Each structure stands twice: as C-alpha cells, then as structure tokens.
Short mmCIF file of C-alpha atoms in Angstrom, two decimals:
data_model
loop_
_atom_site.label_atom_id
_atom_site.label_comp_id
_atom_site.label_asym_id
_atom_site.label_seq_id
_atom_site.Cartn_x
_atom_site.Cartn_y
_atom_site.Cartn_z
CA MET A 1 -8.25 -7.64 20.90
CA SER A 2 -11.44 -9.41 19.93
CA ALA A 3 -12.19 -9.40 16.29
CA ASN A 4 -14.21 -11.40 13.91
CA ASP A 5 -12.98 -9.83 10.72
CA GLY A 6 -10.35 -11.94 9.00
CA ALA A 7 -8.38 -9.01 7.68
CA THR A 8 -8.25 -7.36 11.09
CA ILE A 9 -6.89 -10.42 12.82
CA LEU A 10 -4.22 -10.89 10.21
CA GLU A 11 -3.30 -7.21 10.21
CA GLN A 12 -2.62 -7.37 13.93
CA MET A 13 -0.58 -10.56 13.80
CA ASP A 14 3.15 -10.25 13.95
CA VAL A 15 4.31 -12.62 11.25
CA ASP A 16 7.90 -13.51 10.44
CA ASN A 17 7.44 -16.21 7.86
CA GLN A 18 7.54 -14.78 4.36
CA ILE A 19 4.79 -17.00 3.01
CA ALA A 20 2.57 -16.09 5.92
CA LYS A 21 3.25 -12.44 5.12
CA LEU A 22 1.91 -13.07 1.65
CA MET A 23 -1.28 -14.35 3.25
CA VAL A 24 -1.64 -11.15 5.23
CA GLU A 25 -1.13 -9.14 2.04
CA LEU A 26 -3.72 -11.33 0.37
CA SER A 27 -6.42 -10.63 2.90
CA ARG A 28 -5.50 -6.96 2.82
CA SER A 29 -5.95 -6.70 -0.91
CA GLN A 30 -9.31 -8.45 -0.72
CA ASP A 31 -10.30 -5.97 1.98
CA TYR A 32 -9.13 -3.12 -0.19
CA GLU A 33 -10.80 -4.25 -3.41
CA ILE A 34 -14.00 -5.78 -2.16
CA GLY A 35 -14.08 -5.13 1.56
CA ASP A 36 -15.69 -8.44 2.35
CA GLY A 37 -14.71 -12.08 2.13
CA THR A 38 -11.35 -11.51 3.74
CA THR A 39 -11.41 -14.71 5.74
CA GLY A 40 -12.64 -16.77 2.82
CA VAL A 41 -9.81 -15.77 0.58
CA VAL A 42 -7.20 -16.91 3.13
CA VAL A 43 -9.02 -20.20 3.79
CA MET A 44 -9.12 -20.76 0.04
CA ALA A 45 -5.41 -20.07 -0.44
CA GLY A 46 -4.56 -22.29 2.51
CA ALA A 47 -6.59 -25.13 1.05
CA LEU A 48 -4.94 -24.74 -2.34
CA LEU A 49 -1.51 -24.88 -0.75
CA GLU A 50 -2.46 -27.94 1.24
CA GLN A 51 -3.63 -29.70 -1.92
CA ALA A 52 -0.49 -28.61 -3.75
CA GLU A 53 1.63 -30.19 -1.06
CA ARG A 54 -0.01 -33.57 -1.70
CA LEU A 55 0.58 -33.24 -5.43
CA LEU A 56 4.20 -32.29 -4.89
CA GLU A 57 4.69 -35.38 -2.78
CA ARG A 58 3.52 -37.42 -5.74
CA GLY A 59 6.27 -35.83 -7.76
CA ILE A 60 4.27 -33.44 -9.89
CA HIS A 61 6.24 -30.37 -10.88
CA PRO A 62 5.14 -27.12 -9.18
CA ILE A 63 4.87 -25.28 -12.49
CA ARG A 64 2.39 -27.87 -13.76
CA ILE A 65 0.35 -27.51 -10.58
CA ALA A 66 0.34 -23.76 -11.00
CA GLU A 67 -0.88 -24.11 -14.58
CA GLY A 68 -3.59 -26.53 -13.57
CA TYR A 69 -4.75 -24.17 -10.82
CA GLU A 70 -4.83 -21.32 -13.29
CA MET A 71 -7.09 -23.32 -15.64
CA ALA A 72 -9.30 -24.38 -12.79
CA SER A 73 -9.69 -20.86 -11.48
CA ARG A 74 -10.83 -19.74 -14.91
CA ILE A 75 -13.40 -22.52 -15.02
CA ALA A 76 -14.64 -21.57 -11.56
CA VAL A 77 -14.92 -17.88 -12.37
CA GLU A 78 -16.83 -18.58 -15.57
CA HIS A 79 -19.08 -20.98 -13.72
CA LEU A 80 -19.85 -18.27 -11.17
CA GLU A 81 -20.97 -16.01 -14.02
CA ARG A 82 -23.35 -18.75 -15.12
CA ILE A 83 -24.97 -19.37 -11.76
CA ALA A 84 -25.12 -15.70 -10.79
CA ASN A 85 -28.46 -13.98 -10.50
CA LYS A 86 -29.05 -10.37 -11.39
CA PHE A 87 -31.13 -8.67 -8.89
CA GLU A 88 -33.05 -5.52 -9.19
CA PHE A 89 -33.15 -2.64 -6.80
CA SER A 90 -33.78 1.05 -7.13
CA ALA A 91 -33.50 4.07 -4.89
CA SER A 92 -37.06 3.39 -3.77
CA ASN A 93 -36.76 -0.37 -3.33
CA ILE A 94 -33.61 -1.06 -1.37
CA GLU A 95 -34.80 -4.23 0.35
CA PRO A 96 -32.61 -6.56 -1.78
CA LEU A 97 -29.55 -4.50 -0.87
CA VAL A 98 -30.43 -4.71 2.80
CA GLN A 99 -30.81 -8.49 2.57
CA THR A 100 -27.34 -8.85 1.10
CA CYS A 101 -25.77 -6.58 3.70
CA MET A 102 -27.41 -8.66 6.39
CA THR A 103 -25.57 -11.70 5.03
CA THR A 104 -22.21 -10.08 5.55
CA LEU A 105 -23.16 -8.85 9.03
CA SER A 106 -24.51 -12.18 10.23
CA SER A 107 -21.05 -13.67 10.68
CA LYS A 108 -19.90 -10.75 12.80
CA ILE A 109 -20.28 -9.99 16.48
CA VAL A 110 -22.94 -7.42 15.74
CA ASN A 111 -25.36 -9.90 14.26
CA ARG A 112 -27.99 -9.23 16.91
CA CYS A 113 -28.92 -5.97 15.28
CA LYS A 114 -27.85 -6.74 11.76
CA ARG A 115 -31.16 -5.55 10.37
CA SER A 116 -30.81 -1.97 11.58
CA LEU A 117 -27.09 -1.80 10.78
CA ALA A 118 -27.69 -3.15 7.28
CA GLU A 119 -30.37 -0.53 6.71
CA ILE A 120 -28.05 2.21 7.94
CA ALA A 121 -25.27 1.03 5.65
CA VAL A 122 -27.53 0.79 2.62
CA ASN A 123 -29.12 4.16 3.23
CA ALA A 124 -25.70 5.73 3.59
CA VAL A 125 -24.49 4.22 0.34
CA VAL A 126 -27.65 5.14 -1.54
CA ALA A 127 -27.34 8.69 -0.22
CA VAL A 128 -23.89 9.18 -1.71
CA ALA A 129 -24.23 6.85 -4.71
CA ASP A 130 -24.31 8.07 -8.24
CA LEU A 131 -26.86 5.56 -9.56
CA GLU A 132 -26.50 6.59 -13.22
CA ARG A 133 -22.75 6.10 -13.22
CA ARG A 134 -23.04 3.13 -10.84
CA ASP A 135 -20.36 4.62 -8.73
CA VAL A 136 -20.05 5.14 -5.00
CA ASN A 137 -17.45 7.26 -3.32
CA LEU A 138 -17.01 5.73 0.12
CA GLU A 139 -14.87 8.72 1.14
CA LEU A 140 -18.09 10.65 1.56
CA ILE A 141 -19.32 8.28 4.25
CA LYS A 142 -17.66 9.02 7.55
CA VAL A 143 -17.87 6.42 10.29
CA GLU A 144 -17.60 7.89 13.77
CA GLY A 145 -17.88 6.07 17.07
CA LYS A 146 -18.41 7.17 20.62
CA VAL A 147 -18.32 4.86 23.62
CA GLY A 148 -21.51 4.85 25.64
CA GLY A 149 -25.07 4.11 24.73
CA LYS A 150 -25.93 0.79 23.18
CA LEU A 151 -25.41 -0.68 19.77
CA GLU A 152 -29.04 0.00 18.90
CA ASP A 153 -28.42 3.75 19.25
CA THR A 154 -26.24 3.73 16.16
CA GLU A 155 -27.65 6.25 13.73
CA LEU A 156 -27.21 7.64 10.26
CA ILE A 157 -26.77 11.40 10.10
CA LYS A 158 -27.40 13.23 6.87
CA GLY A 159 -24.50 15.52 7.44
CA ILE A 160 -21.29 15.59 9.35
CA ILE A 161 -20.27 15.11 12.94
CA VAL A 162 -17.26 16.83 14.40
CA ASP A 163 -15.90 15.51 17.64
CA LYS A 164 -15.36 18.99 19.08
CA ASP A 165 -17.42 21.48 20.98
CA MET A 166 -18.01 25.19 20.68
CA SER A 167 -14.94 27.02 21.87
CA HIS A 168 -16.82 28.86 24.59
CA PRO A 169 -19.48 27.25 26.76
CA GLN A 170 -21.78 30.25 26.48
CA MET A 171 -21.93 30.28 22.74
CA PRO A 172 -25.26 29.31 21.18
CA LYS A 173 -25.65 25.55 20.87
CA HIS A 174 -28.12 25.63 18.03
CA ILE A 175 -27.64 27.61 14.83
CA GLU A 176 -30.15 27.45 12.03
CA ASP A 177 -29.31 28.37 8.44
CA ALA A 178 -25.68 28.61 9.42
CA LYS A 179 -23.21 30.29 7.13
CA ILE A 180 -19.86 28.78 7.90
CA ALA A 181 -16.43 30.32 7.48
CA ILE A 182 -13.86 27.54 7.16
CA LEU A 183 -10.43 28.86 8.07
CA THR A 184 -7.01 27.29 8.03
CA CYS A 185 -5.28 30.42 9.24
CA PRO A 186 -4.57 31.06 12.90
CA PHE A 187 -7.16 33.24 14.52
CA GLU A 188 -4.88 35.31 16.71
CA PRO A 189 -2.73 38.46 16.50
CA PRO A 190 0.69 38.08 14.95
CA LYS A 191 3.05 36.93 17.68
CA PRO A 192 6.41 38.68 17.91
CA LYS A 193 9.05 36.15 16.94
CA THR A 194 11.85 35.44 19.36
CA LYS A 195 14.37 37.29 17.23
CA HIS A 196 12.64 40.59 17.80
CA LYS A 197 12.77 42.19 21.16
CA VAL A 198 9.86 44.26 22.29
CA ASP A 199 10.89 46.67 24.96
CA ILE A 200 8.07 47.47 27.25
CA ASP A 201 9.31 49.72 29.99
CA THR A 202 6.21 51.75 30.79
CA VAL A 203 2.63 50.89 31.49
CA GLU A 204 1.56 53.06 28.58
CA LYS A 205 3.54 50.99 26.12
CA PHE A 206 1.98 47.85 27.48
CA GLN A 207 -1.51 49.33 27.19
CA ASN A 208 -0.60 50.36 23.70
CA LEU A 209 0.45 46.88 22.68
CA ARG A 210 -2.64 45.41 24.16
CA GLU A 211 -4.92 47.84 22.46
CA GLN A 212 -3.28 47.09 19.16
CA GLU A 213 -3.75 43.39 19.65
CA GLN A 214 -7.33 43.88 20.64
CA LYS A 215 -8.00 46.10 17.66
CA TYR A 216 -6.45 43.46 15.43
CA PHE A 217 -8.92 40.96 16.80
CA ASP A 218 -11.83 43.29 16.59
CA ASP A 219 -11.07 43.71 12.93
CA MET A 220 -10.85 39.99 12.40
CA VAL A 221 -14.14 39.29 14.10
CA GLN A 222 -15.76 42.22 12.31
CA LYS A 223 -14.47 40.89 9.01
CA CYS A 224 -16.19 37.56 9.66
CA LYS A 225 -19.41 39.32 10.62
CA ASP A 226 -19.27 41.55 7.54
CA VAL A 227 -18.96 38.60 5.24
CA GLY A 228 -22.08 37.19 6.85
CA ALA A 229 -20.61 34.21 8.68
CA THR A 230 -22.63 32.89 11.60
CA LEU A 231 -20.15 30.16 12.54
CA VAL A 232 -16.38 29.95 12.31
CA ILE A 233 -14.65 26.59 11.99
CA CYS A 234 -10.94 26.94 12.44
CA GLN A 235 -8.11 24.48 12.00
CA TRP A 236 -6.00 26.21 14.65
CA GLY A 237 -6.77 27.49 18.08
CA PHE A 238 -7.15 31.02 19.30
CA ASP A 239 -6.37 32.45 22.68
CA ASP A 240 -8.85 33.11 25.40
CA GLU A 241 -9.03 36.74 24.59
CA ALA A 242 -10.21 36.02 21.08
CA ASN A 243 -12.61 33.49 22.47
CA HIS A 244 -14.08 36.01 24.86
CA LEU A 245 -14.43 38.53 22.10
CA LEU A 246 -16.09 36.05 19.78
CA MET A 247 -18.58 35.24 22.48
CA HIS A 248 -19.36 38.91 23.08
CA ARG A 249 -19.79 39.51 19.39
CA ASN A 250 -22.06 36.48 19.25
CA LEU A 251 -20.00 34.62 16.66
CA PRO A 252 -19.82 30.93 17.61
CA ALA A 253 -16.62 29.16 16.72
CA VAL A 254 -15.15 25.68 16.69
CA ARG A 255 -11.40 25.28 16.99
CA TRP A 256 -8.82 22.56 16.40
CA VAL A 257 -10.76 20.82 13.65
CA GLY A 258 -8.63 18.30 11.73
CA GLY A 259 -7.77 18.70 8.07
CA VAL A 260 -9.75 15.71 6.82
CA GLU A 261 -12.82 16.87 8.68
CA LEU A 262 -12.44 20.38 7.31
CA GLU A 263 -12.39 18.98 3.79
CA LEU A 264 -15.50 16.94 4.46
CA ILE A 265 -17.25 19.96 5.94
CA ALA A 266 -16.26 22.00 2.92
CA ILE A 267 -17.62 19.32 0.56
CA ALA A 268 -20.84 18.97 2.49
CA THR A 269 -21.60 22.64 2.95
CA GLY A 270 -20.35 23.74 -0.44
CA GLY A 271 -17.90 26.14 1.19
CA ARG A 272 -14.30 26.84 0.35
CA ILE A 273 -11.42 26.49 2.75
CA VAL A 274 -9.88 29.90 3.35
CA PRO A 275 -6.12 29.77 3.90
CA ARG A 276 -5.53 33.50 4.40
CA PHE A 277 -7.72 35.78 6.36
CA GLN A 278 -7.75 38.53 3.76
CA GLU A 279 -9.33 36.18 1.24
CA LEU A 280 -12.57 35.62 3.13
CA THR A 281 -15.49 36.48 0.85
CA PRO A 282 -19.24 35.70 1.04
CA GLU A 283 -18.95 33.17 -1.83
CA LYS A 284 -16.57 31.06 0.19
CA LEU A 285 -18.95 30.45 3.06
CA GLY A 286 -20.49 27.03 3.46
CA LYS A 287 -24.18 26.70 4.18
CA ALA A 288 -25.90 24.27 6.51
CA GLY A 289 -29.55 24.15 7.54
CA LEU A 290 -28.76 23.30 11.11
CA VAL A 291 -25.66 23.18 13.28
CA ARG A 292 -26.18 21.86 16.77
CA GLU A 293 -24.08 20.72 19.66
CA LYS A 294 -25.22 17.54 21.30
CA SER A 295 -23.93 16.27 24.60
CA PHE A 296 -23.86 12.61 25.56
CA GLY A 297 -24.70 11.16 28.91
CA THR A 298 -23.54 12.85 32.06
CA THR A 299 -20.01 13.38 30.84
CA LYS A 300 -18.92 16.50 29.09
CA ASP A 301 -18.59 14.67 25.78
CA ARG A 302 -20.02 16.97 23.20
CA MET A 303 -20.15 16.73 19.46
CA ILE A 304 -21.22 19.11 16.78
CA TYR A 305 -23.69 17.97 14.16
CA ILE A 306 -23.75 19.81 10.86
CA GLU A 307 -26.95 18.82 9.11
CA HIS A 308 -29.18 19.68 6.13
CA CYS A 309 -26.17 20.71 4.13
CA ALA A 310 -26.21 22.36 0.74
CA ASN A 311 -24.57 19.32 -0.78
CA SER A 312 -26.22 16.40 0.96
CA ARG A 313 -23.85 13.86 -0.53
CA ALA A 314 -21.86 13.49 2.64
CA VAL A 315 -23.24 11.39 5.46
CA THR A 316 -21.97 10.12 8.78
CA ILE A 317 -22.66 6.83 10.45
CA PHE A 318 -22.47 7.39 14.16
CA ILE A 319 -21.83 4.23 16.15
CA ARG A 320 -22.53 3.79 19.84
CA GLY A 321 -21.49 0.80 21.88
CA GLY A 322 -20.67 -0.39 25.34
CA ASN A 323 -16.91 -0.37 25.00
CA LYS A 324 -14.10 0.47 22.62
CA ILE A 325 -13.71 -3.05 21.30
CA MET A 326 -17.36 -3.21 20.39
CA ILE A 327 -17.21 0.07 18.55
CA GLU A 328 -14.08 -0.83 16.62
CA GLU A 329 -15.63 -4.14 15.67
CA THR A 330 -18.85 -2.45 14.56
CA LYS A 331 -16.84 0.01 12.48
CA ARG A 332 -15.25 -2.85 10.62
CA SER A 333 -18.54 -4.66 10.17
CA ILE A 334 -20.13 -1.49 8.85
CA HIS A 335 -17.19 -1.09 6.50
CA ASP A 336 -17.87 -4.59 5.17
CA ALA A 337 -21.55 -3.83 4.73
CA LEU A 338 -20.81 -0.53 2.99
CA CYS A 339 -18.47 -2.32 0.62
CA VAL A 340 -21.06 -4.97 -0.16
CA ALA A 341 -23.66 -2.33 -0.94
CA ARG A 342 -21.17 -0.46 -3.08
CA ASN A 343 -20.21 -3.57 -5.01
CA LEU A 344 -23.83 -4.37 -5.70
CA ILE A 345 -24.43 -0.91 -7.05
CA ARG A 346 -21.38 -1.37 -9.24
CA ASN A 347 -22.43 -4.79 -10.41
CA ASN A 348 -25.74 -6.20 -9.27
CA SER A 349 -25.04 -9.88 -9.85
CA ILE A 350 -25.16 -12.11 -6.80
CA VAL A 351 -24.34 -15.72 -6.05
CA TYR A 352 -25.78 -17.65 -3.17
CA GLY A 353 -23.78 -17.66 0.02
CA GLY A 354 -23.37 -20.21 2.78
CA GLY A 355 -20.86 -22.11 0.69
CA ALA A 356 -23.43 -22.74 -2.03
CA ALA A 357 -21.41 -21.07 -4.76
CA GLU A 358 -18.24 -22.91 -3.77
CA ILE A 359 -19.93 -26.30 -3.78
CA SER A 360 -21.37 -25.59 -7.18
CA CYS A 361 -18.01 -24.41 -8.56
CA SER A 362 -16.28 -27.40 -7.09
CA LEU A 363 -18.60 -29.73 -8.98
CA ALA A 364 -18.11 -27.79 -12.21
CA VAL A 365 -14.33 -27.86 -11.87
CA GLU A 366 -14.37 -31.56 -11.02
CA ALA A 367 -16.40 -32.25 -14.15
CA ALA A 368 -14.05 -30.17 -16.27
CA ALA A 369 -10.98 -32.03 -15.02
CA ASP A 370 -11.85 -35.04 -17.15
CA ARG A 371 -11.57 -32.96 -20.29
CA HIS A 372 -7.91 -32.18 -19.61
CA PRO A 373 -5.42 -34.89 -20.42
CA GLY A 374 -2.00 -34.72 -18.85
CA VAL A 375 -0.72 -33.89 -15.42
CA GLU A 376 -2.82 -30.73 -15.12
CA GLN A 377 -5.95 -32.68 -14.45
CA TYR A 378 -4.61 -33.72 -11.05
CA ALA A 379 -4.14 -30.07 -10.18
CA ILE A 380 -7.63 -29.24 -11.44
CA ARG A 381 -9.11 -31.99 -9.26
CA ALA A 382 -7.12 -30.69 -6.35
CA PHE A 383 -8.56 -27.22 -6.99
CA ALA A 384 -12.06 -28.68 -6.79
CA ASP A 385 -11.21 -30.30 -3.46
CA ALA A 386 -9.82 -27.01 -2.18
CA LEU A 387 -13.05 -25.25 -3.13
CA ASP A 388 -14.85 -27.61 -0.79
CA SER A 389 -12.81 -26.31 2.11
CA ILE A 390 -14.93 -23.18 2.58
CA PRO A 391 -18.25 -25.01 2.93
CA MET A 392 -16.45 -27.56 5.12
CA ALA A 393 -15.19 -24.81 7.39
CA LEU A 394 -18.69 -23.32 7.53
CA ALA A 395 -20.19 -26.67 8.42
CA GLU A 396 -17.60 -27.29 11.11
CA ASN A 397 -18.03 -23.83 12.57
CA SER A 398 -21.75 -24.39 12.79
CA GLY A 399 -21.26 -27.69 14.54
CA LEU A 400 -22.71 -29.79 11.72
CA GLN A 401 -21.25 -33.00 10.39
CA PRO A 402 -19.13 -31.67 7.53
CA ILE A 403 -19.02 -34.71 5.28
CA GLU A 404 -22.71 -35.54 5.53
CA THR A 405 -23.74 -31.96 5.04
CA LEU A 406 -21.63 -31.55 1.93
CA SER A 407 -22.50 -34.79 0.24
CA ALA A 408 -26.20 -34.00 0.20
CA GLU A 409 -25.91 -30.96 -2.06
CA ASN A 410 -26.10 -30.63 -5.79
CA ASN A 411 -27.58 -27.33 -6.94
CA PRO A 412 -26.33 -23.75 -7.03
CA TRP A 413 -28.43 -22.54 -4.15
CA CYS A 414 -27.89 -25.27 -1.61
CA GLY A 415 -25.49 -24.07 1.04
CA ILE A 416 -24.68 -24.77 4.66
CA ASP A 417 -27.47 -23.97 7.06
CA CYS A 418 -25.24 -22.02 9.44
CA ASN A 419 -27.89 -20.36 11.52
CA ASP A 420 -29.73 -23.66 11.83
CA VAL A 421 -32.96 -22.49 10.29
CA GLY A 422 -33.74 -25.96 9.03
CA THR A 423 -33.45 -25.35 5.31
CA SER A 424 -30.32 -25.41 3.22
CA ASP A 425 -31.97 -23.46 0.40
CA MET A 426 -30.10 -20.19 0.45
CA ARG A 427 -32.81 -18.50 -1.58
CA GLU A 428 -35.20 -18.94 1.29
CA GLN A 429 -32.62 -17.84 3.86
CA ASN A 430 -31.74 -14.77 1.81
CA VAL A 431 -28.02 -15.46 2.05
CA PHE A 432 -26.27 -13.82 -0.89
CA GLU A 433 -22.80 -12.69 -1.75
CA THR A 434 -21.68 -10.39 -4.48
CA LEU A 435 -20.47 -12.03 -7.66
CA ILE A 436 -17.43 -9.79 -8.05
CA GLY A 437 -16.49 -10.49 -4.43
CA LYS A 438 -16.50 -14.24 -4.97
CA GLN A 439 -14.64 -14.05 -8.27
CA GLN A 440 -12.05 -11.79 -6.74
CA GLN A 441 -11.62 -14.28 -3.90
CA ILE A 442 -10.88 -17.16 -6.23
CA LEU A 443 -8.60 -15.14 -8.50
CA LEU A 444 -6.58 -13.60 -5.69
CA ALA A 445 -6.17 -16.89 -3.85
CA THR A 446 -5.04 -18.62 -7.05
CA GLN A 447 -2.57 -15.88 -7.85
CA VAL A 448 -0.92 -16.00 -4.49
CA VAL A 449 -0.69 -19.77 -4.54
CA LYS A 450 0.86 -19.73 -8.02
CA MET A 451 3.39 -17.25 -6.76
CA ILE A 452 4.24 -19.41 -3.76
CA LEU A 453 4.56 -22.51 -5.94
CA LYS A 454 7.11 -20.75 -8.07
CA ILE A 455 9.25 -19.85 -5.08
CA ASP A 456 11.50 -22.78 -4.19
CA ASP A 457 12.73 -21.59 -0.89
CA VAL A 458 12.62 -18.44 1.14
CA ILE A 459 16.01 -17.21 2.17
CA SER A 460 15.94 -14.61 4.86
CA PRO A 461 18.53 -11.99 4.03
CA SER A 462 19.86 -11.79 7.57
CA GLU A 463 21.81 -15.03 7.19
CA TYR A 464 24.28 -13.51 4.79
#
C-alpha cells in the first residue's frame, strides 16, 4: 500500500489504542467535511497533545489547559478570517480555482501532472456546480479508473461511463440520439419455480413450451421497440436466447449494470427507472446524444460511454494509470482537488499555504497570550507553539533547516518554500488553501485534544 493521503494511511492502520483511534476518527471527519488537510489536522492534534504533556508535568490542571486551548483556537480562527483573501472567479475565469487545486495536488504522488488533473477537477466541479446557490453536489461526479495507459490519459467525460459492454458482440457499438430504457426487472421469461412440476413427456409439449417462451420474449422486445427505445440498460441479466433475439431485432442492450450506476444514468439522461415491464412508456426513456463502446488496448476491456446527455449535470472523471496503486492514489488526490474546488465555490476566501497561515496565527496567539492573566496563558502559549509544528514539519520534509526557516518569517504570506523555488512569498508561488479548510483543521484538532484531556485513563473493557 503506498499512499500519500493522511486519511488513507490512517484508515488502513490497525489501531488498538483508544486515543489513537480518536486520531483516525479525526482525520476521517476532516476528510468528510473538507476533503483536504487530513494530515495537517492530525499533526496539529499531535502537537497540541505534546504541548499539553509538558504543561501537565508542570502541574497545571487538564481542565485549565483545555480552556486555554479553547480560547487560543478562537483567537486563531478569528485571525484566519482577518488574513484571508477573497478571490474572484467565474464560470469563464476558472484559473484561480485551478491554482488552488494545484496546491493540494502538489503534495501528492501525482504532482507531475498536477496542472492537467487540477483543470479536470475544476471543470468537473464547475460543470455540476450551482453557482447561484453556491452549492456543489459531488455525487454527480463519478470517478472511474482503469489500469493501463498513462496518467496523462486521464480525461473528463461530459457524461457517464459504465464498465460493461454490449451484451452481444455483434450489436452496434455506436448509437446516436439514443433513447434508453432503464429496467430493473429481469429480461427473461418467467421461470417455473421448483414447487411446480412441468411434465414434458412428448416432443410436442416441449416445442410448445419453447414457443411460448419465445413468444414471451418477442413481446418483450417488441414492447421496447414500440416505446421507441434504441438501447436497453438492464440491472439483471438475460439468457442467451433473449440476447440472440435482441441482436436480431437490432436492439442493443447492456446487462448487469449496478444500482448506483443506473441511478446516475437515469439522472444524466433524464429517464426513469422502470421496475415492472408493463410500466414502460415513452416518457420514461432517457435520452443521450451519443452512446459508444470503447475498447482499451489489446485486451477485451470495453466500456460504454454515455455522452451529450439531456441533463448534462453528471460528469465522469476517467483515470488511467500504470498500476492499481497509482489509480487508487490518483482517485484520492482527485477527491481532494474536487473538495477544494467545492469548498471555494461555497466560500471563496483563501489563506496562504506552505505553513504561512499557521505561522501568522501562531504569532497572533502568542501576542494574545499576554492579555490573559492566570494559568490559561500557559496553555495559550503552548497552542502557539503547537501551531508552529505544521510549518516545522513542512520545513523538515523539504530538507530545510527548520529553526532558521521559521525564524525569518513575519507576514501572512511568508511560508515554507517546499518546492525550492527560491522565494518564500506564497503569493508568488500561488500556494493557497481554503479558509474553511484551515479553520476546520484548527477547530477539529482542538476539540479532540480537549476531549482527550478530559479523559483520565482509558480502561479497556476486556479486563473486567
């Protein structure tokens, strides 16, 4: 398992310690809410705990530490509001969005083609976004991967991909202006149940049975044709006989399509899912400008593309890569980028990345500590030190001298020059993070740490 996404690594770890489990939960909730900054939030919580340990050794009561942390986190979150920049983008000018998505992709394995991936992610989000309501439904973006090809072949499809092929190899591979019947009923004659015995003792009876079955099918296929369907997508299978008949009648079909995919197809094509065969009517057909089957490489891997749909608000990001690990990793990175784009559409404030925001917050919290008499000010100072841990980690990971690098900074856009470009001005490097993402990080980390401080000891129930 090679992964660079904090949440993924933690998800896969088998953790027994209760506190460590809380950490896993923490990164999961950050992933769920914001989708990015999953590693940062764990680093932050770890640093807060480390600082708390020092304070506890000095005999400060955990509740007081928790209260001090709470105050400090409020100061930090407010300070973020102050240093945040609004930034403008529109459906026509998406460059700022792309820049921000590139920031989140640059720490991942896929950073060599972060530009194209960021553009794909942003275009996907803009395609399904409701810019008036500032809302994005990520359910409408399907991320599919197929091994083979190279990372650069990843593409955005304005439509849906189904990882199936036509049920019969001789069916047409290319249907324009398709009218799609979406069925969840089995496409086969009623099978006699085991309870009933069918006595077939003469050839005539057998012929009879067969003719009946065939007629049943004929009617079914005819029904589809009458309604005007040019493609049948079915959740269940159908036997070879039906298949043969469908091919003869020139009615292409796709079988064994999963429920989730059916729903997406229905949304995209504006069709209705038909549960019972008798209910098939022309209004319930979905429409798509083009349905095509595309095969990959020399293998028999085929997929069906449903494009130019009636309701274009469903798109698919189709990832290619050299091996499974790469594709899984790209999926997660794309997920992060999609989340970043979504968060920016929800709230277009940004703070500067590369640790810049944390350094700035740390200074603000440090300054505020003096205004608090009492024991809490120790905790507030400790919070400021903990905030420094993210830029420190960044500096260490980039092979810079952490202390030197940190001490030189004192403005809200000076961060750690991770990619060694030679400037620590994050405005020039275009390294941004979303404001709500950062605030969420600080709040979640503080909450978990407060919770841990209030637990004296973890008793595992098995000992009783």
